[in-house]
Tab-separated table of N, CA, C and O in Angstrom:
chain	number	residue	atom	x	y	z
O	14	MET	N	0.740	-1.195	0.182
O	14	MET	CA	0.091	0.031	0.362
O	14	MET	C	0.735	1.125	-0.177
O	14	MET	O	1.856	1.412	1.291
O	15	LYS	N	0.567	2.174	-1.012
O	15	LYS	CA	1.172	3.432	-1.364
O	15	LYS	C	0.565	4.107	-0.381
O	15	LYS	O	2.000	5.509	0.561
O	16	TYR	N	0.551	4.536	0.583
O	16	TYR	CA	-0.188	5.457	1.334
O	16	TYR	C	-1.224	4.807	3.055
O	16	TYR	O	-1.757	3.398	2.523
O	17	SER	N	-0.543	5.235	3.455
O	17	SER	CA	-1.682	5.186	4.865
O	17	SER	C	-3.297	5.912	5.074
O	17	SER	O	-3.090	6.452	4.138
O	18	ILE	N	-3.913	4.956	5.369
O	18	ILE	CA	-5.278	4.777	4.918
O	18	ILE	C	-5.490	5.668	6.468
O	18	ILE	O	-5.023	5.434	8.038
O	19	THR	N	-5.840	7.097	6.345
O	19	THR	CA	-6.490	7.488	7.762
O	19	THR	C	-8.089	7.437	7.968
O	19	THR	O	-8.587	8.818	9.075
O	20	ASN	N	-8.411	7.939	7.328
O	20	ASN	CA	-10.515	7.820	7.269
O	20	ASN	C	-10.929	6.791	6.026
O	20	ASN	O	-10.516	5.956	6.149
O	21	CYS	N	-11.832	6.466	8.229
O	21	CYS	CA	-12.525	5.096	7.347
O	21	CYS	C	-14.054	5.368	5.890
O	21	CYS	O	-14.229	6.329	5.600
O	22	PRO	N	-12.857	4.497	4.894
O	22	PRO	CA	-13.433	4.613	4.061
O	22	PRO	C	-14.806	4.612	3.775
O	22	PRO	O	-15.317	4.917	2.590
O	23	VAL	N	-15.915	3.937	4.645
O	23	VAL	CA	-17.193	3.893	4.384
O	23	VAL	C	-17.439	4.859	5.178
O	23	VAL	O	-18.938	5.145	4.864
O	24	CYS	N	-17.418	5.030	6.676
O	24	CYS	CA	-17.837	6.288	7.115
O	24	CYS	C	-17.164	7.923	7.123
O	24	CYS	O	-17.233	9.121	7.316
O	25	GLY	N	-15.840	7.444	6.669
O	25	GLY	CA	-15.188	8.894	6.813
O	25	GLY	C	-14.786	9.173	8.901
O	25	GLY	O	-13.552	10.067	8.649
O	26	GLY	N	-15.180	8.249	8.981
O	26	GLY	CA	-14.299	8.238	10.827
O	26	GLY	C	-12.743	8.443	10.633
O	26	GLY	O	-12.087	8.032	9.842
O	27	LYS	N	-12.279	8.874	11.906
O	27	LYS	CA	-10.426	8.768	12.157
O	27	LYS	C	-10.249	7.535	12.241
O	27	LYS	O	-10.496	6.563	12.688
O	28	MET	N	-9.338	7.173	11.240
O	28	MET	CA	-8.908	5.557	11.752
O	28	MET	C	-7.748	5.608	12.658
O	28	MET	O	-6.332	6.533	12.194
O	29	THR	N	-7.644	4.653	13.147
O	29	THR	CA	-6.552	4.164	14.302
O	29	THR	C	-5.747	3.331	14.324
O	29	THR	O	-6.068	2.350	13.518
O	30	ILE	N	-4.493	3.382	14.003
O	30	ILE	CA	-3.284	2.355	14.001
O	30	ILE	C	-2.958	1.478	15.292
O	30	ILE	O	-2.942	2.117	16.599
O	31	THR	N	-3.289	0.571	15.263
O	31	THR	CA	-3.311	-0.514	16.791
O	31	THR	C	-2.769	-1.949	16.367
O	31	THR	O	-2.779	-3.052	17.439
O	32	GLU	N	-1.935	-2.365	15.238
O	32	GLU	CA	-0.273	-3.056	15.399
O	32	GLU	C	-0.107	-2.994	14.027
O	32	GLU	O	-0.240	-1.808	13.093
O	33	TYR	N	1.766	-2.945	14.823
O	33	TYR	CA	2.834	-3.107	13.489
O	33	TYR	C	2.929	-4.169	14.160
O	33	TYR	O	3.280	-5.108	14.970
O	34	LYS	N	3.670	-5.201	12.862
O	34	LYS	CA	4.361	-6.674	12.301
O	34	LYS	C	5.057	-6.341	11.558
O	34	LYS	O	5.485	-5.937	10.207
O	35	CYS	N	6.194	-6.526	11.946
O	35	CYS	CA	7.297	-7.366	11.211
O	35	CYS	C	7.708	-8.190	10.518
O	35	CYS	O	6.829	-9.339	10.552
O	36	ASP	N	7.865	-7.826	9.000
O	36	ASP	CA	8.024	-8.327	8.057
O	36	ASP	C	9.239	-9.914	8.025
O	36	ASP	O	8.974	-10.592	7.748
O	37	SER	N	9.992	-9.803	8.587
O	37	SER	CA	11.349	-10.238	9.208
O	37	SER	C	10.944	-11.435	10.279
O	37	SER	O	11.626	-12.279	10.128
O	38	CYS	N	10.679	-11.446	11.061
O	38	CYS	CA	10.537	-12.380	12.332
O	38	CYS	C	9.790	-11.977	12.720
O	38	CYS	O	9.296	-12.947	13.582
O	39	GLY	N	8.579	-11.333	12.213
O	39	GLY	CA	6.806	-11.597	12.857
O	39	GLY	C	6.655	-10.611	14.169
O	39	GLY	O	5.451	-11.109	15.078
O	40	THR	N	6.868	-10.433	14.988
O	40	THR	CA	7.162	-9.715	15.775
O	40	THR	C	6.301	-8.158	15.551
O	40	THR	O	5.726	-7.752	14.844
O	41	SER	N	4.586	-8.617	16.541
O	41	SER	CA	4.075	-7.443	16.691
O	41	SER	C	3.762	-6.766	17.906
O	41	SER	O	4.073	-6.968	18.811
O	42	ILE	N	3.660	-5.226	16.815
O	42	ILE	CA	3.095	-5.092	19.117
O	42	ILE	C	2.086	-4.436	18.965
O	42	ILE	O	1.594	-3.458	17.224
O	43	ARG	N	0.564	-4.368	19.476
O	43	ARG	CA	-0.385	-3.555	18.950
O	43	ARG	C	0.001	-2.910	20.765
O	43	ARG	O	-0.214	-2.618	21.707
O	44	GLY	N	-1.560	-1.777	20.108
O	44	GLY	CA	-1.689	0.201	21.097
O	44	GLY	C	-2.407	0.024	19.319
O	44	GLY	O	-3.146	0.007	18.816
O	45	ARG	N	-2.909	1.725	20.699
O	45	ARG	CA	-3.395	3.105	20.118
O	45	ARG	C	-1.291	3.343	19.136
O	45	ARG	O	-1.029	4.547	20.210
O	46	PHE	N	-1.811	3.296	18.137
O	46	PHE	CA	-0.410	4.417	17.717
O	46	PHE	C	-1.003	5.557	16.886
O	46	PHE	O	-2.559	4.925	15.910
O	47	GLU	N	-0.766	6.813	17.295
O	47	GLU	CA	-1.319	8.809	16.311
O	47	GLU	C	0.375	8.688	15.343
O	47	GLU	O	1.113	8.144	15.195
O	48	LEU	N	-1.152	9.058	14.246
O	48	LEU	CA	0.127	9.095	12.708
O	48	LEU	C	0.545	10.916	12.992
O	48	LEU	O	0.009	11.019	13.982
O	49	ASP	N	1.666	10.574	12.048
O	49	ASP	CA	2.734	12.304	12.040
O	49	ASP	C	1.971	12.679	11.471
O	49	ASP	O	0.767	12.699	10.537
O	50	ASP	N	1.235	13.694	12.183
O	50	ASP	CA	1.083	15.083	11.284
O	50	ASP	C	1.039	14.614	9.387
O	50	ASP	O	0.081	15.500	8.844
O	51	ILE	N	2.046	15.403	9.103
O	51	ILE	CA	2.939	14.845	8.266
O	51	ILE	C	1.938	13.604	7.605
O	51	ILE	O	1.607	13.334	5.813
O	52	MET	N	1.581	12.973	8.293
O	52	MET	CA	1.291	11.375	7.265
O	52	MET	C	-0.859	11.147	7.058
O	52	MET	O	-0.880	10.768	6.201
O	53	LYS	N	-0.838	12.258	7.987
O	53	LYS	CA	-2.351	12.934	7.901
O	53	LYS	C	-2.952	13.787	6.009
O	53	LYS	O	-3.942	14.240	5.990
O	54	LEU	N	-2.159	13.937	5.980
O	54	LEU	CA	-1.822	14.316	3.889
O	54	LEU	C	-2.575	13.856	3.707
O	54	LEU	O	-2.408	12.449	3.118
O	55	SER	N	-3.252	14.373	2.673
O	55	SER	CA	-4.217	13.783	1.399
O	55	SER	C	-2.880	13.449	0.352
O	55	SER	O	-1.356	13.803	0.512
O	56	PRO	N	-2.619	12.438	-0.352
O	56	PRO	CA	-1.524	12.544	-0.684
O	56	PRO	C	-1.888	13.022	-2.599
O	56	PRO	O	-0.631	13.874	-2.241
O	57	GLU	N	-2.464	14.042	-2.870
O	57	GLU	CA	-2.052	14.776	-4.141
O	57	GLU	C	-1.339	16.457	-2.666
O	57	GLU	O	0.035	16.314	-3.437
O	58	GLN	N	-1.459	16.210	-1.545
O	58	GLN	CA	-0.468	17.116	-0.500
O	58	GLN	C	0.988	16.630	-0.816
O	58	GLN	O	1.600	17.150	-0.489
O	59	LEU	N	0.543	15.244	-0.094
O	59	LEU	CA	1.938	14.563	-0.435
O	59	LEU	C	3.002	14.744	-1.615
O	59	LEU	O	4.457	15.476	-1.780
O	60	ASP	N	2.302	14.116	-2.446
O	60	ASP	CA	2.766	14.523	-3.630
O	60	ASP	C	3.719	15.618	-3.925
O	60	ASP	O	4.021	16.027	-4.095
O	61	PHE	N	2.717	16.989	-3.639
O	61	PHE	CA	3.139	18.535	-3.688
O	61	PHE	C	4.572	18.390	-2.986
O	61	PHE	O	4.986	19.500	-2.936
O	62	LEU	N	4.272	18.079	-1.433
O	62	LEU	CA	5.254	18.310	-1.044
O	62	LEU	C	6.619	17.752	-1.271
O	62	LEU	O	7.671	17.798	-1.208
O	63	LYS	N	6.886	15.953	-1.804
O	63	LYS	CA	7.822	15.589	-3.058
O	63	LYS	C	8.808	16.822	-3.108
O	63	LYS	O	9.675	16.426	-4.348
O	64	VAL	N	8.138	17.432	-4.327
O	64	VAL	CA	7.963	17.894	-5.512
O	64	VAL	C	8.671	19.128	-5.313
O	64	VAL	O	9.586	20.616	-5.394
O	65	PHE	N	7.728	19.605	-3.578
O	65	PHE	CA	8.722	21.549	-2.551
O	65	PHE	C	9.623	20.560	-2.856
O	65	PHE	O	10.866	21.763	-3.043
O	66	ILE	N	9.774	20.116	-2.124
O	66	ILE	CA	11.077	19.525	-1.314
O	66	ILE	C	12.775	19.332	-2.130
O	66	ILE	O	13.588	19.366	-2.331
O	67	LYS	N	12.054	18.492	-3.688
O	67	LYS	CA	12.885	18.174	-4.346
O	67	LYS	C	13.701	19.950	-5.209
O	67	LYS	O	14.303	19.453	-5.673
O	68	ASN	N	12.768	20.215	-5.384
O	68	ASN	CA	13.583	22.024	-5.177
O	68	ASN	C	13.511	23.312	-4.002
O	68	ASN	O	13.423	23.651	-4.659
O	69	ARG	N	14.232	22.664	-3.865
O	69	ARG	CA	14.987	22.819	-2.625
O	69	ARG	C	13.539	23.993	-1.933
O	69	ARG	O	14.159	25.028	-1.816
O	70	GLY	N	12.356	23.822	-1.193
O	70	GLY	CA	11.451	24.886	-1.444
O	70	GLY	C	11.120	25.975	-2.322
O	70	GLY	O	10.720	27.779	-1.926
O	71	ASN	N	11.973	25.930	-3.487
O	71	ASN	CA	11.470	26.847	-4.440
O	71	ASN	C	10.495	27.053	-4.372
O	71	ASN	O	10.667	26.474	-6.277
O	72	LEU	N	9.891	27.535	-4.379
O	72	LEU	CA	8.254	27.399	-5.242
O	72	LEU	C	7.663	28.042	-6.581
O	72	LEU	O	7.182	27.798	-7.728
O	73	SER	N	9.278	28.907	-6.896
O	73	SER	CA	8.824	29.609	-8.991
O	73	SER	C	9.228	27.980	-9.327
O	73	SER	O	8.594	27.981	-10.629
O	74	GLU	N	10.459	26.814	-8.526
O	74	GLU	CA	10.945	26.924	-8.999
O	74	GLU	C	9.245	25.256	-9.408
O	74	GLU	O	9.226	24.250	-10.170
O	75	VAL	N	8.291	25.051	-8.097
O	75	VAL	CA	7.889	23.795	-8.519
O	75	VAL	C	5.996	24.144	-8.697
O	75	VAL	O	6.364	23.321	-10.194
O	76	GLN	N	5.811	25.661	-9.322
O	76	GLN	CA	5.078	25.599	-10.211
O	76	GLN	C	4.842	25.736	-11.435
O	76	GLN	O	4.463	25.080	-12.380
O	77	LYS	N	6.681	25.742	-11.832
O	77	LYS	CA	6.775	24.581	-13.619
O	77	LYS	C	7.346	23.787	-13.186
O	77	LYS	O	6.589	22.894	-15.096
O	78	GLU	N	7.047	23.015	-12.312
O	78	GLU	CA	7.915	21.890	-12.426
O	78	GLU	C	5.466	21.228	-12.576
O	78	GLU	O	5.438	20.271	-13.679
O	79	LEU	N	5.473	21.899	-11.887
O	79	LEU	CA	3.690	21.321	-12.079
O	79	LEU	C	2.822	21.908	-13.474
O	79	LEU	O	1.568	21.725	-12.453
O	80	ASP	N	3.021	23.288	-13.579
O	80	ASP	CA	2.717	23.787	-14.795
O	80	ASP	C	0.972	24.187	-14.286
O	80	ASP	O	0.423	24.025	-14.535
O	81	ILE	N	1.382	25.139	-12.776
O	81	ILE	CA	0.302	25.923	-12.022
O	81	ILE	C	0.292	27.169	-11.814
O	81	ILE	O	2.439	27.354	-11.790
O	82	SER	N	0.051	27.826	-11.318
O	82	SER	CA	0.528	29.494	-11.264
O	82	SER	C	1.525	29.257	-9.829
O	82	SER	O	1.097	28.530	-8.629
O	83	TYR	N	1.903	30.652	-9.899
O	83	TYR	CA	2.444	31.212	-7.974
O	83	TYR	C	1.268	30.498	-7.823
O	83	TYR	O	1.152	30.332	-6.459
O	84	PRO	N	0.745	31.736	-7.048
O	84	PRO	CA	-0.230	31.695	-6.705
O	84	PRO	C	-1.190	30.153	-6.378
O	84	PRO	O	-1.378	30.139	-5.114
O	85	THR	N	-1.352	29.114	-6.778
O	85	THR	CA	-1.730	28.650	-6.532
O	85	THR	C	-0.754	26.465	-6.247
O	85	THR	O	-0.892	26.521	-4.415
O	86	ALA	N	-0.392	27.183	-5.750
O	86	ALA	CA	1.510	26.781	-5.377
O	86	ALA	C	1.319	27.156	-4.170
O	86	ALA	O	1.321	26.095	-3.295
O	87	ARG	N	1.482	28.492	-4.533
O	87	ARG	CA	1.923	29.206	-2.433
O	87	ARG	C	0.145	28.397	-1.565
O	87	ARG	O	0.827	28.392	-0.324
O	88	ASN	N	-0.667	28.943	-2.722
O	88	ASN	CA	-1.886	28.226	-1.858
O	88	ASN	C	-2.071	26.600	-1.402
O	88	ASN	O	-2.360	26.152	-0.347
O	89	ARG	N	-1.658	25.937	-2.047
O	89	ARG	CA	-1.672	24.458	-2.148
O	89	ARG	C	-0.496	24.382	-1.071
O	89	ARG	O	-0.981	23.699	-0.432
O	90	LEU	N	0.898	25.264	-1.082
O	90	LEU	CA	1.589	24.831	0.041
O	90	LEU	C	1.029	25.560	1.407
O	90	LEU	O	0.843	24.903	2.919
O	91	GLU	N	0.427	26.739	1.921
O	91	GLU	CA	-0.751	27.041	2.936
O	91	GLU	C	-1.958	25.907	3.573
O	91	GLU	O	-1.326	25.504	4.378
O	92	ASP	N	-1.952	25.319	2.528
O	92	ASP	CA	-3.460	23.316	2.617
O	92	ASP	C	-2.408	22.943	3.448
O	92	ASP	O	-2.589	22.586	4.424
O	93	ILE	N	-1.172	22.701	2.828
O	93	ILE	CA	-0.943	21.553	3.398
O	93	ILE	C	0.241	22.376	5.247
O	93	ILE	O	-0.085	21.372	5.914
O	94	VAL	N	0.092	23.573	5.272
O	94	VAL	CA	0.680	23.916	6.429
O	94	VAL	C	-0.608	23.880	7.381
O	94	VAL	O	0.001	22.814	8.179
O	95	ARG	N	-2.070	24.096	6.814
O	95	ARG	CA	-2.665	24.233	8.353
O	95	ARG	C	-3.585	22.537	8.119
O	95	ARG	O	-3.867	22.078	9.183
O	96	GLY	N	-2.613	21.713	7.240
O	96	GLY	CA	-2.810	20.509	7.008
O	96	GLY	C	-2.582	19.360	8.434
O	96	GLY	O	-2.760	18.955	8.723
O	97	MET	N	-1.487	20.475	8.775
O	97	MET	CA	-0.355	20.122	9.536
O	97	MET	C	-0.321	19.937	10.519
O	97	MET	O	-0.014	19.981	11.843
O	98	GLY	N	-1.238	21.314	11.190
O	98	GLY	CA	-2.071	22.048	12.163
O	98	GLY	C	-1.269	23.469	12.490
O	98	GLY	O	-1.249	23.496	14.262
O	99	TYR	N	-0.930	23.792	11.866
O	99	TYR	CA	0.524	25.435	12.040
O	99	TYR	C	-0.776	26.219	11.394
O	99	TYR	O	-1.895	25.626	10.756
O	100	GLN	N	-0.210	27.728	11.869
O	100	GLN	CA	-1.911	28.395	11.949
O	100	GLN	C	-0.494	28.760	10.401
O	100	GLN	O	0.433	29.247	10.874
O	101	VAL	N	-1.422	29.112	9.369
O	101	VAL	CA	0.143	30.109	7.771
O	101	VAL	C	-1.008	31.353	8.002
O	101	VAL	O	-1.009	32.638	9.425
O	102	VAL	N	0.765	32.681	8.221
O	102	VAL	CA	0.566	33.944	8.494
O	102	VAL	C	0.320	34.731	7.799
O	102	VAL	O	1.263	34.227	6.752
O	103	ASP	N	-0.544	35.690	7.286
O	103	ASP	CA	-0.808	36.120	6.054
O	103	ASP	C	-0.438	37.386	6.250
O	103	ASP	O	-0.134	38.033	6.651
O	104	LYS	N	1.076	37.453	5.558
O	104	LYS	CA	2.120	38.056	5.343
O	104	LYS	C	1.911	39.627	5.309
O	104	LYS	O	2.458	40.832	5.706
O	105	ASP	N	0.499	40.210	4.493
O	105	ASP	CA	0.521	41.266	3.558
O	105	ASP	C	-0.699	41.718	5.272
O	105	ASP	O	-0.967	42.924	5.269
O	106	ARG	N	-1.283	40.659	5.779
O	106	ARG	CA	-2.552	41.529	6.583
O	106	ARG	C	-1.527	41.456	8.213
O	106	ARG	O	-1.929	42.625	8.937
O	107	GLU	N	-0.323	41.099	7.929
O	107	GLU	CA	0.503	41.312	9.486
O	107	GLU	C	1.622	43.056	8.288
O	107	GLU	O	1.462	43.177	9.892
O	108	GLU	N	1.411	42.852	7.386
O	108	GLU	CA	2.208	44.395	7.280
O	108	GLU	C	1.610	45.362	7.327
O	108	GLU	O	2.010	46.188	8.234
O	109	ALA	N	-0.074	45.031	6.608
O	109	ALA	CA	-1.191	46.696	7.360
O	109	ALA	C	-1.290	46.545	8.718
O	109	ALA	O	-1.787	47.347	9.106
O	110	SER	N	-1.915	45.306	9.360
O	110	SER	CA	-1.682	45.377	10.798
O	110	SER	C	-0.182	46.746	11.647
O	110	SER	O	-0.610	47.543	11.764
O	111	LYS	N	0.601	46.606	10.961
O	111	LYS	CA	1.704	47.165	11.630
O	111	LYS	C	1.535	48.170	11.107
O	111	LYS	O	1.605	49.149	12.250
O	112	ILE	N	1.491	48.894	10.514
O	112	ILE	CA	1.508	50.373	9.445
O	112	ILE	C	-0.431	50.880	11.023
O	112	ILE	O	0.564	51.749	10.338
O	113	LEU	N	-1.452	50.147	10.497
O	113	LEU	CA	-1.948	50.305	10.900
O	113	LEU	C	-1.826	51.330	13.164
O	113	LEU	O	-2.578	51.953	13.282
O	114	GLU	N	-1.358	49.919	13.213
O	114	GLU	CA	-0.342	50.357	15.259
O	114	GLU	C	0.390	51.595	14.663
O	114	GLU	O	0.599	52.541	15.302
O	115	LYS	N	1.165	52.079	13.516
O	115	LYS	CA	1.720	52.952	13.989
O	115	LYS	C	1.252	54.181	13.937
O	115	LYS	O	0.949	55.604	14.353
O	116	LEU	N	0.545	53.691	12.405
O	116	LEU	CA	-1.196	55.040	12.406
O	116	LEU	C	-1.302	55.318	14.472
O	116	LEU	O	-2.163	56.383	13.737
O	117	GLU	N	-2.106	54.627	14.596
O	117	GLU	CA	-3.003	54.929	15.908
O	117	GLU	C	-1.703	55.791	16.990
O	117	GLU	O	-1.961	56.118	17.610
O	118	SER	N	-0.567	54.978	17.494
O	118	SER	CA	0.862	55.304	18.086
O	118	SER	C	0.676	56.610	17.732
O	118	SER	O	1.958	57.112	18.491
O	119	GLY	N	0.787	57.147	16.424
O	119	GLY	CA	1.439	58.606	16.272
O	119	GLY	C	2.580	59.137	15.423
O	119	GLY	O	2.530	59.633	14.751
O	120	GLU	N	2.837	57.660	14.965
O	120	GLU	CA	4.429	57.911	14.103
O	120	GLU	C	4.035	58.204	12.948
O	120	GLU	O	4.751	57.905	12.320
O	121	LEU	N	3.117	57.442	12.335
O	121	LEU	CA	2.367	57.699	10.571
O	121	LEU	C	1.752	58.730	10.890
O	121	LEU	O	0.758	58.654	11.513
O	122	GLN	N	1.062	59.301	9.671
O	122	GLN	CA	0.115	60.539	8.936
O	122	GLN	C	-0.517	60.078	8.171
O	122	GLN	O	-0.107	58.910	8.051
O	123	PRO	N	-1.982	60.219	8.491
O	123	PRO	CA	-2.875	58.906	7.477
O	123	PRO	C	-2.861	59.079	6.920
O	123	PRO	O	-2.792	58.277	5.676
O	124	ASP	N	-2.023	60.455	5.489
O	124	ASP	CA	-2.079	60.472	4.393
O	124	ASP	C	-0.923	59.013	4.533
O	124	ASP	O	-1.469	57.796	3.035
O	125	GLU	N	-0.032	59.065	4.950
O	125	GLU	CA	1.344	57.933	5.346
O	125	GLU	C	0.927	56.233	5.282
O	125	GLU	O	1.366	56.204	3.761
O	126	ALA	N	0.153	56.169	5.759
O	126	ALA	CA	-0.462	55.445	5.995
O	126	ALA	C	-1.191	54.489	4.930
O	126	ALA	O	-0.812	53.208	4.762
O	127	LEU	N	-2.746	56.077	4.096
O	127	LEU	CA	-2.566	55.129	3.620
O	127	LEU	C	-2.374	55.277	2.234
O	127	LEU	O	-2.371	53.174	1.713
O	128	GLU	N	-0.831	55.219	1.782
O	128	GLU	CA	-0.442	55.875	1.002
O	128	GLU	C	0.274	53.681	1.180
O	128	GLU	O	0.587	52.996	-0.258
O	129	MET	N	0.441	53.870	2.461
O	129	MET	CA	1.456	52.288	2.012
O	129	MET	C	1.036	51.096	2.593
O	129	MET	O	0.784	50.124	1.911
O	130	LEU	N	-0.357	51.786	2.806
O	130	LEU	CA	-1.678	50.178	2.403
O	130	LEU	C	-1.844	49.877	0.997
O	130	LEU	O	-2.084	49.342	0.751
O	131	ARG	N	-1.553	51.522	0.178
O	131	ARG	CA	-2.002	50.807	-0.943
O	131	ARG	C	-0.954	50.135	-1.445
O	131	ARG	O	-0.903	49.532	-2.474
O	132	LYS	N	0.051	50.102	-1.297
O	132	LYS	CA	1.319	49.292	-2.327
O	132	LYS	C	1.238	47.764	-1.856
O	132	LYS	O	1.308	46.609	-2.754
O	133	VAL	N	0.826	47.863	-0.969
O	133	VAL	CA	0.129	46.581	0.294
O	133	VAL	C	-0.436	45.918	-0.708
O	133	VAL	O	-0.355	44.684	-1.009
O	134	ARG	N	-1.428	46.230	-0.027
O	134	ARG	CA	-2.390	46.288	-1.980
O	134	ARG	C	-2.744	45.510	-3.242
O	134	ARG	O	-2.571	44.802	-3.560
O	135	LYS	N	-1.370	46.701	-3.406
O	135	LYS	CA	-0.769	46.368	-5.129
O	135	LYS	C	-0.106	45.291	-5.434
O	135	LYS	O	0.336	44.360	-6.441
O	136	LYS	N	0.409	44.322	-4.118
O	136	LYS	CA	1.540	43.655	-4.909
O	136	LYS	C	0.548	41.882	-4.926
O	136	LYS	O	0.293	41.464	-4.967
O	137	LYS	N	-0.600	42.026	-4.156
O	137	LYS	CA	-1.730	40.966	-4.282
O	137	LYS	C	-1.843	40.731	-5.665
O	137	LYS	O	-2.070	41.269	-7.149
């Protein structure tokens, strides 16, 4: 079997590994074993992750190899990050929040903040 089954094919519930067995000597270990977060990813996400690693994290190369747009590649990577239980940081939103904080503290004038926010928006 190429991929671990993480959800029940009948009801969609979470599957639990309850036994490991050595193919060499036949030793069995029984219990309740949790999958690592990376093994909870879908087959498509794992394939994307392999291409991402192969290209040493260069999303431009990943998008070329998979023949997808850069935003699609970035979104797929963010889906993987979320799938592993991590929070995705929206850099544009973070940058806009910092600008607004500077405006609120008086470090920026309203017209300066507005211009900076427009630049952040144009990057999208």
